[in-house]
mmCIF file of C-alpha atoms and ligand atoms in Angstrom:
data_model
loop_
_atom_site.group_PDB
_atom_site.id
_atom_site.type_symbol
_atom_site.label_atom_id
_atom_site.label_comp_id
_atom_site.label_asym_id
_atom_site.label_seq_id
_atom_site.Cartn_x
_atom_site.Cartn_y
_atom_site.Cartn_z
ATOM 1 C CA MET W 1 41.437 5.346 -36.038
ATOM 2 C CA THR W 2 44.426 3.347 -34.726
ATOM 3 C CA ARG W 3 43.894 -0.111 -33.224
ATOM 4 C CA SER W 4 44.704 1.070 -29.660
ATOM 5 C CA VAL W 5 42.251 3.985 -29.856
ATOM 6 C CA LYS W 6 39.519 1.629 -31.036
ATOM 7 C CA LYS W 7 40.311 -0.790 -28.191
ATOM 8 C CA ARG W 8 40.128 2.024 -25.620
ATOM 9 C CA LEU W 9 36.804 3.269 -27.069
ATOM 10 C CA GLY W 10 35.447 -0.282 -26.954
ATOM 11 C CA LEU W 11 36.452 -0.621 -23.310
ATOM 12 C CA MET W 12 34.832 2.732 -22.367
ATOM 13 C CA LEU W 13 31.617 1.660 -24.019
ATOM 14 C CA CYS W 14 31.608 -1.602 -22.257
ATOM 15 C CA LEU W 15 32.105 0.178 -18.947
ATOM 16 C CA ILE W 16 29.236 2.531 -19.589
ATOM 17 C CA VAL W 17 26.937 -0.360 -20.380
ATOM 18 C CA MET W 18 27.926 -2.203 -17.179
ATOM 19 C CA VAL W 19 27.391 0.882 -14.949
ATOM 20 C CA PHE W 20 23.881 1.355 -16.426
ATOM 21 C CA THR W 21 23.002 -2.313 -15.960
ATOM 22 C CA VAL W 22 24.270 -2.675 -12.412
ATOM 23 C CA SER W 23 23.491 0.630 -10.768
ATOM 24 C CA GLY W 24 21.385 2.723 -13.152
ATOM 25 C CA CYS W 25 18.451 0.307 -12.994
ATOM 26 C CA GLY W 26 18.548 -0.392 -9.258
ATOM 27 C CA HIS W 27 19.663 -3.946 -9.919
ATOM 28 C CA LYS W 28 21.429 -6.043 -7.298
ATOM 29 C CA GLY W 29 24.290 -8.345 -8.225
ATOM 30 C CA ARG W 30 26.352 -8.641 -11.344
ATOM 31 C CA SER W 31 25.471 -8.920 -15.012
ATOM 32 C CA ASN W 32 26.788 -11.617 -17.261
ATOM 33 C CA ASN W 33 25.453 -14.311 -19.509
ATOM 34 C CA ASP W 34 24.677 -16.697 -16.710
ATOM 35 C CA THR W 35 22.954 -14.076 -14.560
ATOM 36 C CA ILE W 36 19.429 -14.852 -13.543
ATOM 37 C CA LYS W 37 17.164 -11.790 -13.670
ATOM 38 C CA ILE W 38 14.160 -11.429 -11.335
ATOM 39 C CA GLY W 39 11.727 -8.600 -11.460
ATOM 40 C CA VAL W 40 9.889 -7.890 -8.182
ATOM 41 C CA CYS W 41 6.814 -5.635 -8.378
ATOM 42 C CA VAL W 42 5.284 -4.394 -5.125
ATOM 43 C CA TYR W 43 1.881 -2.633 -4.794
ATOM 44 C CA ASP W 44 3.192 0.287 -2.699
ATOM 45 C CA GLN W 45 6.422 1.538 -1.152
ATOM 46 C CA TYR W 46 4.939 2.596 2.190
ATOM 47 C CA ASP W 47 3.719 -0.673 3.528
ATOM 48 C CA THR W 48 5.645 -1.742 6.654
ATOM 49 C CA PHE W 49 5.102 -5.544 6.376
ATOM 50 C CA LEU W 50 6.011 -5.590 2.684
ATOM 51 C CA THR W 51 9.092 -3.445 3.234
ATOM 52 C CA GLN W 52 10.321 -6.061 5.699
ATOM 53 C CA LEU W 53 9.267 -8.903 3.413
ATOM 54 C CA ILE W 54 11.245 -7.344 0.546
ATOM 55 C CA ASN W 55 14.250 -6.873 2.833
ATOM 56 C CA SER W 56 14.083 -10.529 3.708
ATOM 57 C CA PHE W 57 13.904 -11.431 0.013
ATOM 58 C CA ASP W 58 16.841 -9.140 -0.746
ATOM 59 C CA ALA W 59 18.885 -10.992 1.939
ATOM 60 C CA GLU W 60 18.430 -14.223 0.011
ATOM 61 C CA VAL W 61 19.844 -12.860 -3.285
ATOM 62 C CA GLU W 62 23.096 -14.518 -4.311
ATOM 63 C CA ASN W 63 25.864 -12.972 -6.510
ATOM 64 C CA ASP W 64 24.847 -14.425 -9.856
ATOM 65 C CA VAL W 65 21.249 -13.211 -9.481
ATOM 66 C CA LEU W 66 20.128 -9.756 -10.456
ATOM 67 C CA VAL W 67 16.919 -8.397 -8.905
ATOM 68 C CA GLU W 68 15.049 -5.243 -9.889
ATOM 69 C CA TYR W 69 12.430 -3.940 -7.483
ATOM 70 C CA VAL W 70 9.602 -1.606 -8.599
ATOM 71 C CA TYR W 71 6.790 -0.016 -6.585
ATOM 72 C CA ALA W 72 3.393 0.805 -8.172
ATOM 73 C CA SER W 73 2.078 3.448 -5.706
ATOM 74 C CA GLN W 74 -1.178 1.573 -5.434
ATOM 75 C CA ASN W 75 -1.960 2.015 -9.086
ATOM 76 C CA GLN W 76 -2.703 -1.151 -11.137
ATOM 77 C CA SER W 77 -2.088 0.443 -14.527
ATOM 78 C CA THR W 78 1.327 1.637 -13.328
ATOM 79 C CA GLN W 79 2.086 -1.960 -12.289
ATOM 80 C CA ASN W 80 0.976 -3.271 -15.670
ATOM 81 C CA ASP W 81 3.399 -0.852 -17.334
ATOM 82 C CA GLN W 82 6.170 -1.903 -14.940
ATOM 83 C CA VAL W 83 5.645 -5.515 -15.782
ATOM 84 C CA GLN W 84 5.739 -4.806 -19.463
ATOM 85 C CA SER W 85 8.971 -2.813 -19.088
ATOM 86 C CA MET W 86 10.578 -5.670 -16.993
ATOM 87 C CA ILE W 87 9.649 -8.132 -19.656
ATOM 88 C CA GLU W 88 11.125 -5.946 -22.259
ATOM 89 C CA LYS W 89 14.303 -5.753 -20.307
ATOM 90 C CA GLY W 90 14.500 -9.472 -20.427
ATOM 91 C CA VAL W 91 13.651 -10.730 -16.832
ATOM 92 C CA ASP W 92 13.547 -14.521 -16.493
ATOM 93 C CA VAL W 93 10.826 -14.616 -13.878
ATOM 94 C CA LEU W 94 8.614 -12.104 -12.109
ATOM 95 C CA CYS W 95 7.376 -11.824 -8.470
ATOM 96 C CA VAL W 96 4.170 -9.816 -8.413
ATOM 97 C CA ASN W 97 2.353 -8.312 -5.441
ATOM 98 C CA LEU W 98 -0.814 -7.212 -7.273
ATOM 99 C CA VAL W 99 -2.311 -3.729 -6.591
ATOM 100 C CA ASP W 100 -5.751 -5.013 -7.407
ATOM 101 C CA ARG W 101 -5.937 -8.723 -6.776
ATOM 102 C CA THR W 102 -9.062 -8.990 -8.873
ATOM 103 C CA ALA W 103 -7.307 -7.608 -12.014
ATOM 104 C CA PRO W 104 -4.287 -9.712 -12.848
ATOM 105 C CA THR W 105 -5.349 -10.579 -16.470
ATOM 106 C CA THR W 106 -3.194 -7.959 -18.295
ATOM 107 C CA ILE W 107 -0.113 -9.069 -16.407
ATOM 108 C CA ILE W 108 -0.900 -12.795 -16.904
ATOM 109 C CA ASP W 109 -1.431 -12.243 -20.646
ATOM 110 C CA LEU W 110 1.894 -10.347 -21.020
ATOM 111 C CA ALA W 111 3.808 -13.042 -19.060
ATOM 112 C CA ARG W 112 2.215 -15.864 -21.000
ATOM 113 C CA LYS W 113 2.908 -14.200 -24.358
ATOM 114 C CA ASN W 114 6.610 -13.881 -23.394
ATOM 115 C CA ASP W 115 6.882 -17.119 -21.470
ATOM 116 C CA VAL W 116 7.901 -15.503 -18.245
ATOM 117 C CA PRO W 117 6.675 -17.349 -15.108
ATOM 118 C CA ILE W 118 5.021 -15.322 -12.279
ATOM 119 C CA ILE W 119 5.067 -15.905 -8.592
ATOM 120 C CA PHE W 120 2.253 -13.817 -7.120
ATOM 121 C CA PHE W 121 2.734 -12.971 -3.435
ATOM 122 C CA ASN W 122 0.886 -11.566 -0.370
ATOM 123 C CA ARG W 123 -2.199 -10.277 -2.232
ATOM 124 C CA GLU W 124 -3.982 -13.408 -3.255
ATOM 125 C CA LEU W 125 -5.698 -13.537 -6.652
ATOM 126 C CA VAL W 126 -8.726 -15.872 -7.018
ATOM 127 C CA GLU W 127 -8.058 -19.475 -7.897
ATOM 128 C CA GLU W 128 -9.567 -19.189 -11.422
ATOM 129 C CA ASP W 129 -7.027 -16.564 -12.265
ATOM 130 C CA LEU W 130 -4.104 -18.493 -10.944
ATOM 131 C CA MET W 131 -5.285 -21.480 -13.104
ATOM 132 C CA GLN W 132 -5.202 -19.308 -16.269
ATOM 133 C CA TRP W 133 -1.685 -20.540 -17.064
ATOM 134 C CA SER W 134 0.610 -23.393 -15.860
ATOM 135 C CA LYS W 135 3.484 -21.117 -14.942
ATOM 136 C CA LEU W 136 1.664 -19.041 -12.274
ATOM 137 C CA TYR W 137 2.238 -19.605 -8.580
ATOM 138 C CA TYR W 138 1.175 -18.011 -5.279
ATOM 139 C CA VAL W 139 3.252 -17.531 -2.054
ATOM 140 C CA GLY W 140 1.617 -16.153 1.038
ATOM 141 C CA ALA W 141 -0.156 -17.287 4.154
ATOM 142 C CA ASP W 142 -3.628 -18.497 5.142
ATOM 143 C CA ALA W 143 -5.786 -15.438 5.980
ATOM 144 C CA TYR W 144 -8.290 -17.652 7.937
ATOM 145 C CA GLU W 145 -5.483 -18.808 10.187
ATOM 146 C CA SER W 146 -4.400 -15.211 10.990
ATOM 147 C CA GLY W 147 -7.933 -14.174 11.987
ATOM 148 C CA THR W 148 -8.513 -17.285 14.083
ATOM 149 C CA LEU W 149 -5.194 -16.930 15.931
ATOM 150 C CA GLN W 150 -5.851 -13.247 16.726
ATOM 151 C CA GLY W 151 -9.309 -14.295 18.064
ATOM 152 C CA GLU W 152 -7.601 -17.025 20.189
ATOM 153 C CA ILE W 153 -5.117 -14.472 21.798
ATOM 154 C CA ALA W 154 -7.840 -11.943 22.387
ATOM 155 C CA ALA W 155 -10.141 -14.555 23.953
ATOM 156 C CA LYS W 156 -7.296 -15.859 26.181
ATOM 157 C CA GLU W 157 -6.505 -12.379 27.418
ATOM 158 C CA CYS W 158 -10.231 -11.688 28.083
ATOM 159 C CA LYS W 159 -10.528 -14.888 30.162
ATOM 160 C CA LYS W 160 -7.361 -14.126 32.051
ATOM 161 C CA ASN W 161 -8.102 -10.484 32.698
ATOM 162 C CA MET W 162 -11.781 -10.140 32.340
ATOM 163 C CA ASP W 163 -12.066 -7.784 35.391
ATOM 164 C CA LYS W 164 -9.594 -5.330 33.866
ATOM 165 C CA ILE W 165 -10.635 -5.538 30.126
ATOM 166 C CA ASP W 166 -14.392 -5.495 30.831
ATOM 167 C CA ALA W 167 -14.097 -1.976 32.188
ATOM 168 C CA ASN W 168 -17.834 -1.414 32.674
ATOM 169 C CA GLY W 169 -18.352 -4.769 34.296
ATOM 170 C CA ASP W 170 -21.307 -5.817 32.111
ATOM 171 C CA GLY W 171 -19.863 -9.174 31.212
ATOM 172 C CA VAL W 172 -19.701 -8.171 27.596
ATOM 173 C CA ILE W 173 -16.651 -6.961 25.726
ATOM 174 C CA GLN W 174 -17.361 -3.798 23.665
ATOM 175 C CA TYR W 175 -14.976 -3.838 20.738
ATOM 176 C CA VAL W 176 -14.001 -2.076 17.495
ATOM 177 C CA VAL W 177 -12.236 -3.336 14.420
ATOM 178 C CA LEU W 178 -9.630 -1.420 12.401
ATOM 179 C CA GLU W 179 -9.761 -2.962 8.945
ATOM 180 C CA GLY W 180 -7.184 -3.060 6.171
ATOM 181 C CA GLU W 181 -8.048 -2.255 2.551
ATOM 182 C CA ALA W 182 -11.611 -2.927 1.490
ATOM 183 C CA GLY W 183 -11.612 -6.020 -0.802
ATOM 184 C CA HIS W 184 -8.286 -7.416 0.424
ATOM 185 C CA GLN W 185 -8.524 -11.083 1.385
ATOM 186 C CA ASP W 186 -6.743 -10.467 4.693
ATOM 187 C CA SER W 187 -9.067 -7.648 5.762
ATOM 188 C CA ILE W 188 -12.288 -9.477 4.931
ATOM 189 C CA VAL W 189 -11.182 -12.889 6.470
ATOM 190 C CA ARG W 190 -9.303 -11.572 9.495
ATOM 191 C CA THR W 191 -12.255 -9.287 10.515
ATOM 192 C CA GLU W 192 -14.677 -12.142 10.362
ATOM 193 C CA TYR W 193 -12.577 -14.927 11.902
ATOM 194 C CA SER W 194 -11.106 -13.039 14.776
ATOM 195 C CA VAL W 195 -14.531 -12.019 16.182
ATOM 196 C CA ASN W 196 -16.089 -15.426 15.432
ATOM 197 C CA THR W 197 -13.243 -17.133 17.251
ATOM 198 C CA MET W 198 -13.703 -14.945 20.361
ATOM 199 C CA ILE W 199 -17.351 -15.860 20.327
ATOM 200 C CA GLU W 200 -16.580 -19.626 19.879
ATOM 201 C CA LYS W 201 -14.197 -19.385 22.751
ATOM 202 C CA GLY W 202 -17.034 -18.230 24.965
ATOM 203 C CA VAL W 203 -16.435 -14.474 25.093
ATOM 204 C CA SER W 204 -19.546 -12.329 24.850
ATOM 205 C CA VAL W 205 -18.836 -9.418 22.534
ATOM 206 C CA GLU W 206 -20.672 -6.395 21.204
ATOM 207 C CA LYS W 207 -19.334 -4.358 18.152
ATOM 208 C CA VAL W 208 -19.463 -0.687 18.854
ATOM 209 C CA GLY W 209 -17.757 0.433 15.609
ATOM 210 C CA TYR W 210 -15.290 -0.191 12.839
ATOM 211 C CA ALA W 211 -13.175 1.792 10.432
ATOM 212 C CA ILE W 212 -11.160 1.112 7.246
ATOM 213 C CA ALA W 213 -7.574 2.359 7.695
ATOM 214 C CA ASN W 214 -5.823 0.689 4.706
ATOM 215 C CA TRP W 215 -3.041 -1.005 6.809
ATOM 216 C CA ASN W 216 -1.782 2.528 7.596
ATOM 217 C CA ARG W 217 -0.797 3.759 11.028
ATOM 218 C CA SER W 218 -1.698 7.454 10.610
ATOM 219 C CA GLN W 219 -4.971 6.626 8.932
ATOM 220 C CA ALA W 220 -5.662 4.280 11.846
ATOM 221 C CA GLN W 221 -4.843 7.026 14.354
ATOM 222 C CA THR W 222 -7.310 9.498 12.676
ATOM 223 C CA LYS W 223 -10.094 6.846 12.500
ATOM 224 C CA MET W 224 -9.517 5.637 16.026
ATOM 225 C CA ALA W 225 -9.651 9.216 17.277
ATOM 226 C CA GLN W 226 -13.049 9.432 15.671
ATOM 227 C CA LEU W 227 -14.188 6.220 17.280
ATOM 228 C CA ILE W 228 -12.971 7.453 20.674
ATOM 229 C CA GLU W 229 -14.791 10.736 20.235
ATOM 230 C CA LYS W 230 -17.992 8.921 19.473
ATOM 231 C CA ASN W 231 -17.807 6.039 21.966
ATOM 232 C CA GLY W 232 -15.573 7.430 24.706
ATOM 233 C CA ASN W 233 -14.708 4.978 27.482
ATOM 234 C CA GLU W 234 -17.049 2.403 26.015
ATOM 235 C CA ILE W 235 -14.354 0.707 23.815
ATOM 236 C CA GLU W 236 -12.776 -2.129 25.764
ATOM 237 C CA LEU W 237 -10.927 -4.028 23.016
ATOM 238 C CA VAL W 238 -9.466 -3.177 19.581
ATOM 239 C CA LEU W 239 -8.940 -5.747 16.857
ATOM 240 C CA ALA W 240 -6.624 -4.352 14.253
ATOM 241 C CA ASN W 241 -6.086 -6.271 10.966
ATOM 242 C CA ASN W 242 -2.389 -5.503 11.238
ATOM 243 C CA ASP W 243 0.269 -4.106 13.677
ATOM 244 C CA ASP W 244 0.575 -0.652 12.039
ATOM 245 C CA MET W 245 -3.049 -0.039 12.607
ATOM 246 C CA ALA W 246 -2.855 -1.395 16.167
ATOM 247 C CA LEU W 247 -0.150 1.165 16.750
ATOM 248 C CA GLY W 248 -2.247 3.838 15.175
ATOM 249 C CA ALA W 249 -4.910 3.041 17.819
ATOM 250 C CA VAL W 250 -2.270 3.366 20.478
ATOM 251 C CA ASP W 251 -1.211 6.782 19.086
ATOM 252 C CA ALA W 252 -4.836 7.946 19.220
ATOM 253 C CA TYR W 253 -5.243 6.982 22.867
ATOM 254 C CA GLY W 254 -1.959 8.716 23.637
ATOM 255 C CA ALA W 255 -3.056 11.909 21.811
ATOM 256 C CA ALA W 256 -6.433 11.740 23.588
ATOM 257 C CA GLY W 257 -4.594 11.747 26.893
ATOM 258 C CA TYR W 258 -5.534 8.287 28.094
ATOM 259 C CA PRO W 259 -3.074 6.764 30.550
ATOM 260 C CA ALA W 260 -1.937 3.183 29.873
ATOM 261 C CA GLU W 261 -4.369 1.633 32.449
ATOM 262 C CA ARG W 262 -7.425 3.301 30.927
ATOM 263 C CA ARG W 263 -6.724 2.138 27.354
ATOM 264 C CA PRO W 264 -8.513 -0.889 25.834
ATOM 265 C CA ALA W 265 -6.820 -4.192 25.084
ATOM 266 C CA ILE W 266 -5.299 -3.874 21.598
ATOM 267 C CA PHE W 267 -4.332 -6.691 19.196
ATOM 268 C CA GLY W 268 -2.456 -6.659 15.836
ATOM 269 C CA ILE W 269 -1.230 -9.063 13.202
ATOM 270 C CA ASP W 270 2.127 -9.264 11.299
ATOM 271 C CA GLY W 271 4.845 -9.270 14.013
ATOM 272 C CA THR W 272 6.750 -6.501 12.227
ATOM 273 C CA ASP W 273 9.729 -5.228 14.236
ATOM 274 C CA ILE W 274 7.639 -2.326 15.527
ATOM 275 C CA GLY W 275 4.737 -4.618 16.382
ATOM 276 C CA LEU W 276 6.939 -7.117 18.260
ATOM 277 C CA ASN W 277 8.430 -4.210 20.297
ATOM 278 C CA ALA W 278 4.982 -3.044 21.176
ATOM 279 C CA VAL W 279 4.132 -6.554 22.459
ATOM 280 C CA ALA W 280 7.364 -6.665 24.432
ATOM 281 C CA ASP W 281 6.708 -3.389 26.127
ATOM 282 C CA GLY W 282 3.014 -4.184 26.706
ATOM 283 C CA THR W 283 1.621 -1.413 24.468
ATOM 284 C CA ILE W 284 -0.353 -4.040 22.600
ATOM 285 C CA LEU W 285 -1.288 -7.376 24.106
ATOM 286 C CA GLY W 286 -0.531 -9.610 21.185
ATOM 287 C CA THR W 287 0.133 -10.074 17.478
ATOM 288 C CA VAL W 288 0.216 -12.923 14.966
ATOM 289 C CA TYR W 289 3.515 -13.600 13.221
ATOM 290 C CA ASN W 290 3.262 -13.359 9.482
ATOM 291 C CA ASP W 291 6.277 -15.337 8.394
ATOM 292 C CA LYS W 292 7.938 -12.940 6.016
ATOM 293 C CA GLU W 293 11.301 -14.781 6.155
ATOM 294 C CA GLY W 294 9.628 -18.075 5.211
ATOM 295 C CA GLN W 295 7.633 -16.375 2.380
ATOM 296 C CA ALA W 296 10.727 -14.600 1.067
ATOM 297 C CA LYS W 297 12.776 -17.832 1.067
ATOM 298 C CA ALA W 298 10.064 -19.689 -0.765
ATOM 299 C CA MET W 299 9.619 -16.938 -3.366
ATOM 300 C CA TYR W 300 13.337 -16.691 -4.047
ATOM 301 C CA GLY W 301 13.893 -20.416 -4.210
ATOM 302 C CA ILE W 302 11.042 -20.963 -6.630
ATOM 303 C CA ALA W 303 12.023 -17.874 -8.714
ATOM 304 C CA VAL W 304 15.573 -19.208 -9.153
ATOM 305 C CA ALA W 305 14.371 -22.776 -10.045
ATOM 306 C CA LEU W 306 11.925 -21.402 -12.576
ATOM 307 C CA ALA W 307 14.548 -19.111 -14.137
ATOM 308 C CA LYS W 308 16.858 -22.058 -14.578
ATOM 309 C CA GLY W 309 14.016 -24.083 -16.082
ATOM 310 C CA GLU W 310 14.211 -26.585 -13.110
ATOM 311 C CA SER W 311 11.290 -28.426 -11.493
ATOM 312 C CA VAL W 312 9.620 -26.752 -8.505
ATOM 313 C CA ASP W 313 8.303 -30.133 -7.158
ATOM 314 C CA GLY W 314 10.703 -30.043 -4.191
ATOM 315 C CA PHE W 315 9.154 -26.901 -2.727
ATOM 316 C CA GLY W 316 6.057 -28.681 -1.452
ATOM 317 C CA LEU W 317 3.537 -26.634 -3.485
ATOM 318 C CA THR W 318 -0.086 -27.367 -2.634
ATOM 319 C CA ASP W 319 -1.942 -28.319 -5.809
ATOM 320 C CA GLY W 320 1.374 -27.598 -7.616
ATOM 321 C CA LYS W 321 0.634 -23.872 -7.230
ATOM 322 C CA TYR W 322 0.433 -22.636 -3.646
ATOM 323 C CA ILE W 323 2.798 -22.093 -0.784
ATOM 324 C CA ARG W 324 1.192 -20.832 2.456
ATOM 325 C CA LEU W 325 3.532 -20.365 5.396
ATOM 326 C CA PRO W 326 1.893 -20.880 8.838
ATOM 327 C CA TYR W 327 1.187 -17.952 11.248
ATOM 328 C CA THR W 328 2.218 -18.054 14.935
ATOM 329 C CA ILE W 329 0.649 -16.404 18.014
ATOM 330 C CA VAL W 330 2.911 -13.887 19.734
ATOM 331 C CA ASP W 331 2.209 -12.513 23.156
ATOM 332 C CA SER W 332 4.248 -11.535 26.269
ATOM 333 C CA SER W 333 5.058 -15.208 26.908
ATOM 334 C CA ASN W 334 7.067 -15.829 23.593
ATOM 335 C CA VAL W 335 7.791 -12.451 22.144
ATOM 336 C CA ASP W 336 11.527 -12.697 23.038
ATOM 337 C CA GLU W 337 11.895 -15.592 20.689
ATOM 338 C CA PHE W 338 10.798 -13.411 17.789
ATOM 339 C CA LEU W 339 12.855 -10.353 18.720
ATOM 340 C CA LYS W 340 16.224 -10.415 17.120
HETATM 341 C C1 GAL D 1 -1.100 -8.240 4.818
HETATM 342 C C2 GAL D 1 -0.364 -7.617 5.959
HETATM 343 C C3 GAL D 1 -0.580 -6.046 5.986
HETATM 344 C C4 GAL D 1 -0.305 -5.520 4.570
HETATM 345 C C5 GAL D 1 -0.945 -6.250 3.470
HETATM 346 C C6 GAL D 1 -0.559 -5.657 2.163
HETATM 347 O O1 GAL D 1 -0.767 -9.603 4.740
HETATM 348 O O2 GAL D 1 -0.772 -8.138 7.187
HETATM 349 O O3 GAL D 1 0.229 -5.487 6.946
HETATM 350 O O4 GAL D 1 1.157 -5.570 4.387
HETATM 351 O O5 GAL D 1 -0.638 -7.621 3.615
HETATM 352 O O6 GAL D 1 -1.132 -6.487 1.101
#
């Protein structure tokens, strides 16, 4: 083989490897020796809030950083395999949104064995698990705060418009709760704190039903349709653990032929684009903004610092481990500030 043929073959091989690395694996950015590699593992690809959180994260990514995103279709053993394969590919740091927040040990063991730090996000593992290794962190928000704030908006609306919301005029608000996944910290805590806050604020309430709808709009529509079937006009208020389920409730009332003025007061949490628009047009009365941009920025900043072997002290981590971004109430009075 002549020298020029060898050189051309070498160049072709190099190009093939580059194409595989940059586009074949779904990576973002360029690959060279200085490139930071971040692996991001998400519990499911069909979750509205997480899709927007990941979009915000992606918007942070700079040119010399390569990010691979994988989705586990709600299966923890799939996610364990994805983590293993990311580590084998040589990621510097992992961001993990656990499928089962009570089962992080396989992932933690893999990461520790290979010295790859992990930033867990959104689905909060228990403190003992986060303490298993010094290079584990959590970025999210305070579930108690979201429940409390939802209860505050609901109580405020009830006081302002009691005549309208208390449709049967008995002085008590008959309500239902649409819950997220069973066992998820946000479902458990939001459900409890939103209702307790309404009571603390002096609203008399009576629970007439609840349903688990796994954060999902169409599941919420189906479950809400059953609740309407069973309770008819009795339901005066709906507390949904997130915006998608609040909108599922709206869909159910639409499908059941209820005109806007005969529907209950409906409240969500998240402030997703679709949730904010629903507040703006009055379809739902309020939501609680879950600061995806702040969470994405914190995750990205910490991930890059860890990948470079730098200190993360400047990020204001609580107990050296936690970042929790604050929630904010959104109703008709301030929704415009949140809409882009
Ligand atoms: C919650 C969010 C839900 C859903 C869930 C997934 O914080 O409010 O909409 O995205 O996380 O873990």
